[in-house]
Coordinates of N, CA and C in Angstrom, one line a residue:
A1 N 27.1 -5.2 1.0 CA 27.2 -3.8 0.9 C 25.7 -3.2 1.0
A2 N 24.8 -3.9 0.3 CA 23.4 -3.4 0.3 C 22.8 -3.4 1.7
V3 N 23.1 -4.5 2.4 CA 22.6 -4.6 3.8 C 23.2 -3.6 4.7
T4 N 24.5 -3.3 4.5 CA 25.2 -2.3 5.3 C 24.6 -0.9 5.1
S5 N 24.3 -0.6 3.8 CA 23.7 0.7 3.5 C 22.3 0.8 4.1
A6 N 21.6 -0.3 4.1 CA 20.2 -0.3 4.7 C 20.3 -0.1 6.2
V7 N 21.3 -0.7 6.8 CA 21.5 -0.5 8.2 C 21.8 1.0 8.5
L8 N 22.7 1.6 7.8 CA 23.0 2.9 8.0 C 21.9 3.9 7.8
L9 N 21.0 3.6 6.9 CA 19.8 4.4 6.7 C 18.8 4.2 7.8
A10 N 18.8 3.0 8.3 CA 17.8 2.7 9.4 C 18.2 3.3 10.7
G11 N 19.4 3.5 10.9 CA 19.9 4.2 12.2 C 19.6 3.2 13.3
N12 N 19.5 3.8 14.5 CA 19.2 3.0 15.7 C 17.7 2.8 15.9
P13 N 17.2 1.6 15.8 CA 15.8 1.4 15.9 C 15.2 1.9 17.2
N14 N 16.0 2.0 18.3 CA 15.4 2.5 19.5 C 15.1 4.0 19.5
E15 N 15.6 4.7 18.5 CA 15.4 6.2 18.4 C 14.0 6.5 17.8
W16 N 13.5 5.6 17.0 CA 12.2 5.9 16.3 C 11.0 5.3 16.9
N17 N 11.2 4.3 17.8 CA 10.1 3.6 18.4 C 9.4 4.4 19.4
S18 N 8.4 5.1 19.1 CA 7.7 6.0 20.0 C 6.2 5.5 20.3
Y19 N 5.8 4.4 19.7 CA 4.5 3.9 19.9 C 4.4 3.0 21.1
D20 N 3.5 3.3 22.0 CA 3.4 2.6 23.3 C 2.1 1.7 23.1
Q21 N 2.3 0.4 23.1 CA 1.3 -0.6 22.9 C 0.2 -0.5 24.0
K22 N 0.6 -0.2 25.2 CA -0.3 -0.2 26.3 C -1.3 1.0 26.2
T23 N -0.8 2.2 25.9 CA -1.6 3.4 26.0 C -2.2 3.7 24.6
G24 N -1.5 3.2 23.5 CA -2.0 3.5 22.2 C -1.5 4.9 21.7
K25 N -0.6 5.5 22.5 CA -0.1 6.8 22.1 C 1.3 6.8 21.4
G26 N 1.5 7.7 20.6 CA 2.8 7.8 19.9 C 2.6 7.6 18.4
A27 N 3.8 7.5 17.7 CA 3.7 7.4 16.3 C 3.5 5.9 16.0
K28 N 2.5 5.6 15.1 CA 2.2 4.3 14.8 C 2.5 4.1 13.3
A29 N 3.0 2.9 12.9 CA 3.4 2.7 11.5 C 2.2 2.8 10.6
A30 N 2.4 3.2 9.4 CA 1.3 3.4 8.4 C 0.8 2.0 8.0
K31 N -0.4 2.0 7.6 CA -1.1 0.7 7.1 C -0.3 0.2 5.9
A32 N -0.3 -1.1 5.7 CA 0.4 -1.7 4.6 C -0.4 -1.4 3.3
P33 N 0.3 -1.3 2.2 CA -0.4 -1.2 0.9 C -1.2 -2.4 0.6
A34 N -2.2 -2.2 -0.2 CA -3.1 -3.4 -0.6 C -2.4 -4.5 -1.2
E35 N -1.4 -4.2 -2.0 CA -0.6 -5.2 -2.7 C 0.1 -6.2 -1.7
A36 N 0.4 -5.7 -0.5 CA 1.2 -6.4 0.4 C 0.4 -7.5 1.1
K37 N -1.0 -7.5 0.9 CA -1.8 -8.5 1.6 C -1.4 -9.9 1.1
A38 N -0.8 -10.1 0.0 CA -0.4 -11.4 -0.4 C 1.0 -11.8 0.2
A39 N 1.6 -10.9 0.9 CA 2.9 -11.2 1.5 C 2.7 -12.2 2.6
P40 N 3.8 -13.0 2.8 CA 3.7 -14.0 3.8 C 3.4 -13.4 5.2
A41 N 2.6 -14.1 6.0 CA 2.3 -13.6 7.3 C 3.6 -13.5 8.1
A42 N 3.5 -13.1 9.4 CA 4.7 -13.0 10.2 C 5.3 -14.4 10.5
A43 N 5.7 -15.0 9.4 CA 6.3 -16.4 9.5 C 7.7 -16.3 10.0
A44 N 8.3 -15.2 10.1 CA 9.7 -15.1 10.6 C 9.7 -15.4 12.0
A45 N 10.2 -16.6 12.4 CA 10.2 -17.0 13.8 C 11.2 -16.1 14.5
P46 N 11.0 -15.9 15.8 CA 12.0 -15.1 16.5 C 13.3 -15.8 16.6
A47 N 14.4 -15.1 16.8 CA 15.7 -15.7 16.9 C 15.8 -16.5 18.1
T48 N 16.8 -17.5 18.2 CA 16.8 -18.4 19.3 C 17.3 -17.8 20.6
G49 N 18.0 -16.7 20.5 CA 18.4 -16.0 21.7 C 19.7 -16.4 22.3
G50 N 20.5 -17.1 21.6 CA 21.8 -17.6 22.0 C 22.8 -16.5 22.5
G51 N 22.6 -15.3 21.9 CA 23.5 -14.2 22.3 C 22.9 -13.3 23.4
V52 N 21.7 -13.6 23.8 CA 21.1 -12.7 24.9 C 21.8 -13.1 26.2
P53 N 22.3 -12.1 26.9 CA 22.9 -12.3 28.2 C 22.0 -13.1 29.2
A54 N 22.6 -13.8 30.1 CA 21.8 -14.6 31.1 C 20.8 -13.7 31.8
A55 N 21.1 -12.5 32.2 CA 20.2 -11.7 32.9 C 19.0 -11.3 32.1
G56 N 19.1 -11.3 30.8 CA 18.0 -10.9 29.9 C 17.2 -12.1 29.4
Q57 N 17.7 -13.4 29.7 CA 17.0 -14.6 29.1 C 15.6 -14.7 29.6
P58 N 15.2 -14.6 30.8 CA 13.8 -14.8 31.2 C 12.9 -13.9 30.5
K59 N 13.2 -12.6 30.4 CA 12.3 -11.6 29.7 C 12.3 -12.0 28.2
Y60 N 13.5 -12.4 27.6 CA 13.5 -12.7 26.2 C 12.7 -14.0 25.9
K61 N 12.8 -15.0 26.7 CA 12.0 -16.2 26.6 C 10.5 -15.9 26.7
D62 N 10.1 -15.0 27.6 CA 8.7 -14.6 27.7 C 8.3 -13.9 26.4
A63 N 9.1 -13.0 25.9 CA 8.8 -12.3 24.6 C 8.6 -13.3 23.5
V64 N 9.5 -14.3 23.4 CA 9.4 -15.3 22.3 C 8.1 -16.1 22.4
Q65 N 7.8 -16.5 23.7 CA 6.5 -17.2 23.9 C 5.3 -16.4 23.5
K66 N 5.4 -15.1 23.7 CA 4.3 -14.2 23.4 C 4.2 -14.1 21.8
I67 N 5.3 -14.0 21.2 CA 5.3 -14.0 19.7 C 4.6 -15.3 19.2
A68 N 5.0 -16.4 19.7 CA 4.5 -17.7 19.3 C 2.9 -17.8 19.5
A69 N 2.5 -17.1 20.6 CA 1.1 -17.0 20.9 C 0.3 -15.9 20.2
K70 N 1.0 -15.2 19.3 CA 0.5 -14.1 18.5 C 0.1 -12.9 19.4
Q71 N 0.8 -12.7 20.5 CA 0.6 -11.6 21.4 C 1.7 -10.6 21.1
Y72 N 1.6 -10.0 19.9 CA 2.7 -9.2 19.4 C 3.0 -7.9 20.1
G73 N 1.9 -7.2 20.6 CA 2.1 -6.0 21.3 C 2.8 -6.2 22.6
P74 N 2.4 -7.1 23.5 CA 3.1 -7.4 24.7 C 4.5 -7.9 24.5
A75 N 4.7 -8.7 23.4 CA 6.1 -9.1 23.1 C 7.0 -7.9 22.7
N76 N 6.4 -7.0 21.9 CA 7.1 -5.9 21.5 C 7.5 -5.0 22.7
D77 N 6.6 -4.9 23.7 CA 6.9 -4.1 24.9 C 8.1 -4.7 25.6
L78 N 8.1 -6.0 25.8 CA 9.3 -6.7 26.5 C 10.6 -6.5 25.7
L79 N 10.5 -6.6 24.4 CA 11.7 -6.5 23.5 C 12.2 -5.1 23.5
N80 N 11.3 -4.1 23.6 CA 11.7 -2.7 23.7 C 12.6 -2.5 24.9
A81 N 12.2 -3.1 26.0 CA 13.0 -2.9 27.3 C 14.3 -3.6 27.1
L82 N 14.3 -4.8 26.5 CA 15.6 -5.6 26.3 C 16.5 -4.8 25.3
A83 N 15.9 -4.2 24.3 CA 16.7 -3.5 23.3 C 17.4 -2.3 24.0
A84 N 16.8 -1.7 24.9 CA 17.4 -0.6 25.6 C 18.5 -1.0 26.5
E85 N 18.4 -2.2 27.1 CA 19.4 -2.8 28.0 C 20.6 -3.3 27.2
Y86 N 20.3 -4.0 26.0 CA 21.3 -4.7 25.3 C 21.2 -4.2 23.8
P87 N 21.7 -3.0 23.5 CA 21.5 -2.5 22.2 C 22.4 -3.1 21.1
Q88 N 23.3 -4.0 21.4 CA 24.1 -4.7 20.4 C 23.9 -6.2 20.4
V89 N 22.7 -6.7 20.8 CA 22.4 -8.1 20.8 C 21.4 -8.3 19.6
P90 N 21.9 -8.9 18.5 CA 21.1 -9.0 17.3 C 19.8 -9.8 17.4
E91 N 19.9 -10.8 18.3 CA 18.7 -11.7 18.5 C 17.5 -10.9 19.0
I92 N 17.8 -9.9 19.9 CA 16.7 -9.1 20.4 C 16.0 -8.3 19.3
F93 N 16.8 -7.7 18.4 CA 16.2 -6.9 17.3 C 15.6 -7.8 16.3
A94 N 16.1 -9.0 16.0 CA 15.5 -9.9 15.1 C 14.2 -10.4 15.6
S95 N 14.1 -10.6 16.9 CA 12.8 -11.1 17.5 C 11.8 -9.9 17.5
R96 N 12.3 -8.7 17.8 CA 11.4 -7.5 17.8 C 10.9 -7.3 16.4
C97 N 11.7 -7.6 15.4 CA 11.3 -7.6 14.0 C 10.1 -8.5 13.8
S98 N 10.2 -9.7 14.3 CA 9.1 -10.7 14.2 C 7.8 -10.1 14.8
A99 N 7.9 -9.5 16.0 CA 6.8 -8.9 16.7 C 6.2 -7.8 15.8
Q100 N 7.1 -7.0 15.3 CA 6.6 -5.8 14.4 C 5.9 -6.4 13.2
L101 N 6.4 -7.5 12.6 CA 5.7 -8.1 11.5 C 4.3 -8.5 11.8
G102 N 4.2 -9.1 13.0 CA 2.9 -9.5 13.5 C 1.9 -8.3 13.6
L103 N 2.5 -7.2 14.0 CA 1.7 -6.0 14.2 C 1.5 -5.2 12.8
Q104 N 2.1 -5.7 11.8 CA 2.1 -5.1 10.5 C 2.7 -3.7 10.5
H105 N 3.7 -3.5 11.3 CA 4.5 -2.3 11.4 C 5.7 -2.5 10.5
W106 N 5.5 -2.5 9.2 CA 6.5 -2.9 8.2 C 7.8 -2.1 8.3
A107 N 7.7 -0.8 8.5 CA 8.9 0.0 8.5 C 9.7 -0.2 9.8
A108 N 9.0 -0.4 10.9 CA 9.7 -0.7 12.2 C 10.4 -2.1 12.1
A109 N 9.7 -3.1 11.5 CA 10.2 -4.4 11.3 C 11.5 -4.4 10.4
E110 N 11.4 -3.6 9.3 CA 12.5 -3.5 8.4 C 13.7 -2.9 9.1
A111 N 13.5 -1.9 9.9 CA 14.6 -1.2 10.7 C 15.3 -2.2 11.7
D112 N 14.4 -2.9 12.4 CA 15.0 -3.9 13.4 C 15.7 -5.0 12.7
C113 N 15.2 -5.6 11.7 CA 15.9 -6.7 11.0 C 17.2 -6.2 10.4
A114 N 17.2 -5.0 9.7 CA 18.4 -4.5 9.1 C 19.4 -4.2 10.2
Y115 N 19.0 -3.6 11.3 CA 19.9 -3.3 12.4 C 20.6 -4.6 12.9
S116 N 19.8 -5.6 13.1 CA 20.4 -6.9 13.6 C 21.4 -7.5 12.7
L117 N 21.2 -7.3 11.4 CA 22.1 -7.8 10.4 C 23.4 -7.1 10.4
N118 N 23.5 -6.0 11.0 CA 24.8 -5.2 11.2 C 25.7 -6.0 12.1
F119 N 25.1 -6.8 13.0 CA 25.9 -7.6 13.9 C 26.1 -9.1 13.6
K120 N 25.1 -9.7 13.0 CA 25.1 -11.1 12.7 C 24.1 -11.4 11.6
Q121 N 24.5 -12.3 10.8 CA 23.6 -12.7 9.6 C 22.7 -13.8 10.1
L122 N 21.7 -13.4 10.8 CA 20.6 -14.4 11.3 C 19.6 -14.7 10.2
P123 N 19.4 -15.9 9.9 CA 18.4 -16.2 8.8 C 17.0 -15.6 9.1
T124 N 16.6 -15.6 10.4 CA 15.3 -15.0 10.7 C 15.3 -13.5 10.4
A125 N 16.4 -12.9 10.5 CA 16.4 -11.4 10.2 C 16.4 -11.2 8.7
I126 N 17.0 -12.0 8.0 CA 17.0 -11.9 6.5 C 15.6 -12.1 6.0
Y127 N 15.0 -13.2 6.5 CA 13.6 -13.5 6.0 C 12.6 -12.3 6.5
G128 N 12.8 -11.9 7.7 CA 11.9 -10.8 8.3 C 12.1 -9.6 7.5
L129 N 13.3 -9.3 7.1 CA 13.6 -8.1 6.3 C 12.9 -8.2 4.9
A130 N 12.9 -9.4 4.3 CA 12.2 -9.5 3.0 C 10.7 -9.3 3.2
V131 N 10.1 -9.9 4.3 CA 8.7 -9.7 4.5 C 8.3 -8.2 4.8
A132 N 9.2 -7.6 5.5 CA 8.9 -6.1 5.8 C 9.0 -5.3 4.6
E133 N 10.0 -5.6 3.7 CA 10.1 -4.8 2.4 C 8.9 -5.1 1.5
D134 N 8.5 -6.4 1.5 CA 7.4 -6.8 0.7 C 6.1 -6.0 1.2
G135 N 6.0 -5.9 2.5 CA 4.8 -5.2 3.0 C 4.8 -3.7 2.7
Q136 N 5.9 -3.2 2.4 CA 6.0 -1.7 2.0 C 6.1 -1.5 0.5
A137 N 5.9 -2.6 -0.3 CA 6.0 -2.5 -1.7 C 7.4 -2.2 -2.2
K138 N 8.4 -2.6 -1.5 CA 9.8 -2.5 -1.9 C 10.2 -3.8 -2.5
Y139 N 9.6 -4.1 -3.6 CA 9.6 -5.5 -4.2 C 11.0 -5.9 -4.7
G140 N 11.7 -5.0 -5.3 CA 13.1 -5.4 -5.7 C 14.0 -5.8 -4.6
Q141 N 13.9 -5.1 -3.5 CA 14.7 -5.4 -2.3 C 14.2 -6.7 -1.7
A142 N 12.9 -6.8 -1.6 CA 12.2 -8.0 -1.0 C 12.7 -9.3 -1.8
I143 N 12.6 -9.2 -3.1 CA 13.0 -10.3 -4.0 C 14.4 -10.8 -3.6
A144 N 15.3 -9.8 -3.6 CA 16.7 -10.1 -3.3 C 16.9 -10.7 -1.9
H145 N 16.2 -10.3 -0.9 CA 16.3 -10.8 0.4 C 15.6 -12.2 0.5
Y146 N 14.5 -12.4 -0.1 CA 13.9 -13.7 -0.2 C 14.9 -14.7 -0.8
R147 N 15.5 -14.3 -1.9 CA 16.5 -15.2 -2.5 C 17.7 -15.5 -1.7
Q148 N 18.2 -14.4 -1.0 CA 19.3 -14.6 -0.1 C 19.0 -15.6 1.0
F149 N 17.8 -15.4 1.6 CA 17.3 -16.4 2.6 C 17.3 -17.8 2.1
A150 N 16.7 -18.0 0.9 CA 16.5 -19.3 0.3 C 17.8 -20.0 0.0
A151 N 18.9 -19.2 -0.2 CA 20.2 -19.8 -0.5 C 20.9 -20.2 0.8
L152 N 20.5 -19.8 2.0 CA 21.2 -20.2 3.2 C 21.1 -21.6 3.5
P153 N 22.2 -22.3 3.8 CA 22.1 -23.7 4.2 C 21.4 -24.0 5.5
D154 N 21.4 -23.1 6.4 CA 20.8 -23.3 7.7 C 19.3 -22.8 7.8
A155 N 18.8 -22.3 6.7 CA 17.4 -21.8 6.8 C 16.4 -22.9 6.8
A156 N 15.3 -22.7 7.4 CA 14.2 -23.7 7.5 C 13.7 -24.1 6.1
P157 N 13.7 -25.4 5.8 CA 13.3 -25.8 4.4 C 11.9 -25.3 4.0
A158 N 10.9 -25.3 4.9 CA 9.6 -24.9 4.5 C 9.6 -23.4 4.2
L159 N 10.4 -22.6 4.9 CA 10.4 -21.2 4.7 C 11.3 -20.9 3.4
K160 N 12.3 -21.8 3.1 CA 13.0 -21.6 1.9 C 12.1 -21.7 0.7
T161 N 11.2 -22.7 0.7 CA 10.3 -22.9 -0.4 C 9.3 -21.7 -0.5
Q162 N 8.8 -21.2 0.7 CA 7.9 -20.1 0.7 C 8.7 -18.8 0.2
A163 N 9.9 -18.6 0.6 CA 10.7 -17.5 0.1 C 10.9 -17.5 -1.4
T164 N 11.3 -18.7 -1.9 CA 11.5 -18.8 -3.3 C 10.3 -18.6 -4.1
D165 N 9.2 -19.1 -3.6 CA 7.9 -18.9 -4.3 C 7.5 -17.5 -4.3
R166 N 7.7 -16.8 -3.2 CA 7.3 -15.4 -3.1 C 8.2 -14.5 -4.0
A167 N 9.5 -14.8 -4.0 CA 10.4 -14.1 -4.9 C 10.0 -14.3 -6.3
D168 N 9.7 -15.5 -6.7 CA 9.3 -15.8 -8.1 C 8.0 -15.1 -8.5
L169 N 7.1 -15.1 -7.6 CA 5.8 -14.4 -7.8 C 6.0 -12.9 -8.0
L170 N 6.8 -12.3 -7.1 CA 7.0 -10.8 -7.2 C 7.8 -10.5 -8.5
A171 N 8.8 -11.3 -8.8 CA 9.6 -11.1 -10.0 C 8.7 -11.2 -11.3
K172 N 7.8 -12.2 -11.3 CA 6.9 -12.4 -12.4 C 6.0 -11.2 -12.6
A173 N 5.5 -10.7 -11.4 CA 4.6 -9.5 -11.4 C 5.3 -8.3 -11.9
A174 N 6.6 -8.1 -11.6 CA 7.3 -7.0 -12.0 C 7.7 -7.0 -13.4
N175 N 7.8 -8.2 -14.0 CA 8.2 -8.4 -15.4 C 7.3 -9.3 -16.1
P176 N 6.0 -8.9 -16.3 CA 5.0 -9.8 -16.9 C 5.4 -10.3 -18.3

């Protein structure tokens, strides 16, 4: 229910994305708060792309390679085009969330991950949502999503440990 309400509040991520990486024009996400510097880096790997239609696979694979190479802006541009073509493919939005995390566009990443979760419970989207909330000092929500991710049987073991450790650290800071 909490994820559903977050998705409804986020709306359609394609409607708010007005920042053009190439020209540097448009609305750019605010800088992250100082407390967020301890948040895990953009460790949320992009989704595998199993739901991306065959026609979109080459562009999607290129975007995923760019994320792996830390070329987040160009990856975001490719994923913006894919999102417009395939607005109900959660892997595209989860991967764009990963690119947004790399750019430290916390609110955009949060909206993309929340939107993708409306269609499919992708572990990468849950983890990315936690990191995005953490980056915006939404610590209560971040703790819940880190713990949700850590409880998933198919989540990466190293990230499970990182998620649990971060949730514990945030909870301890909130309740000294």
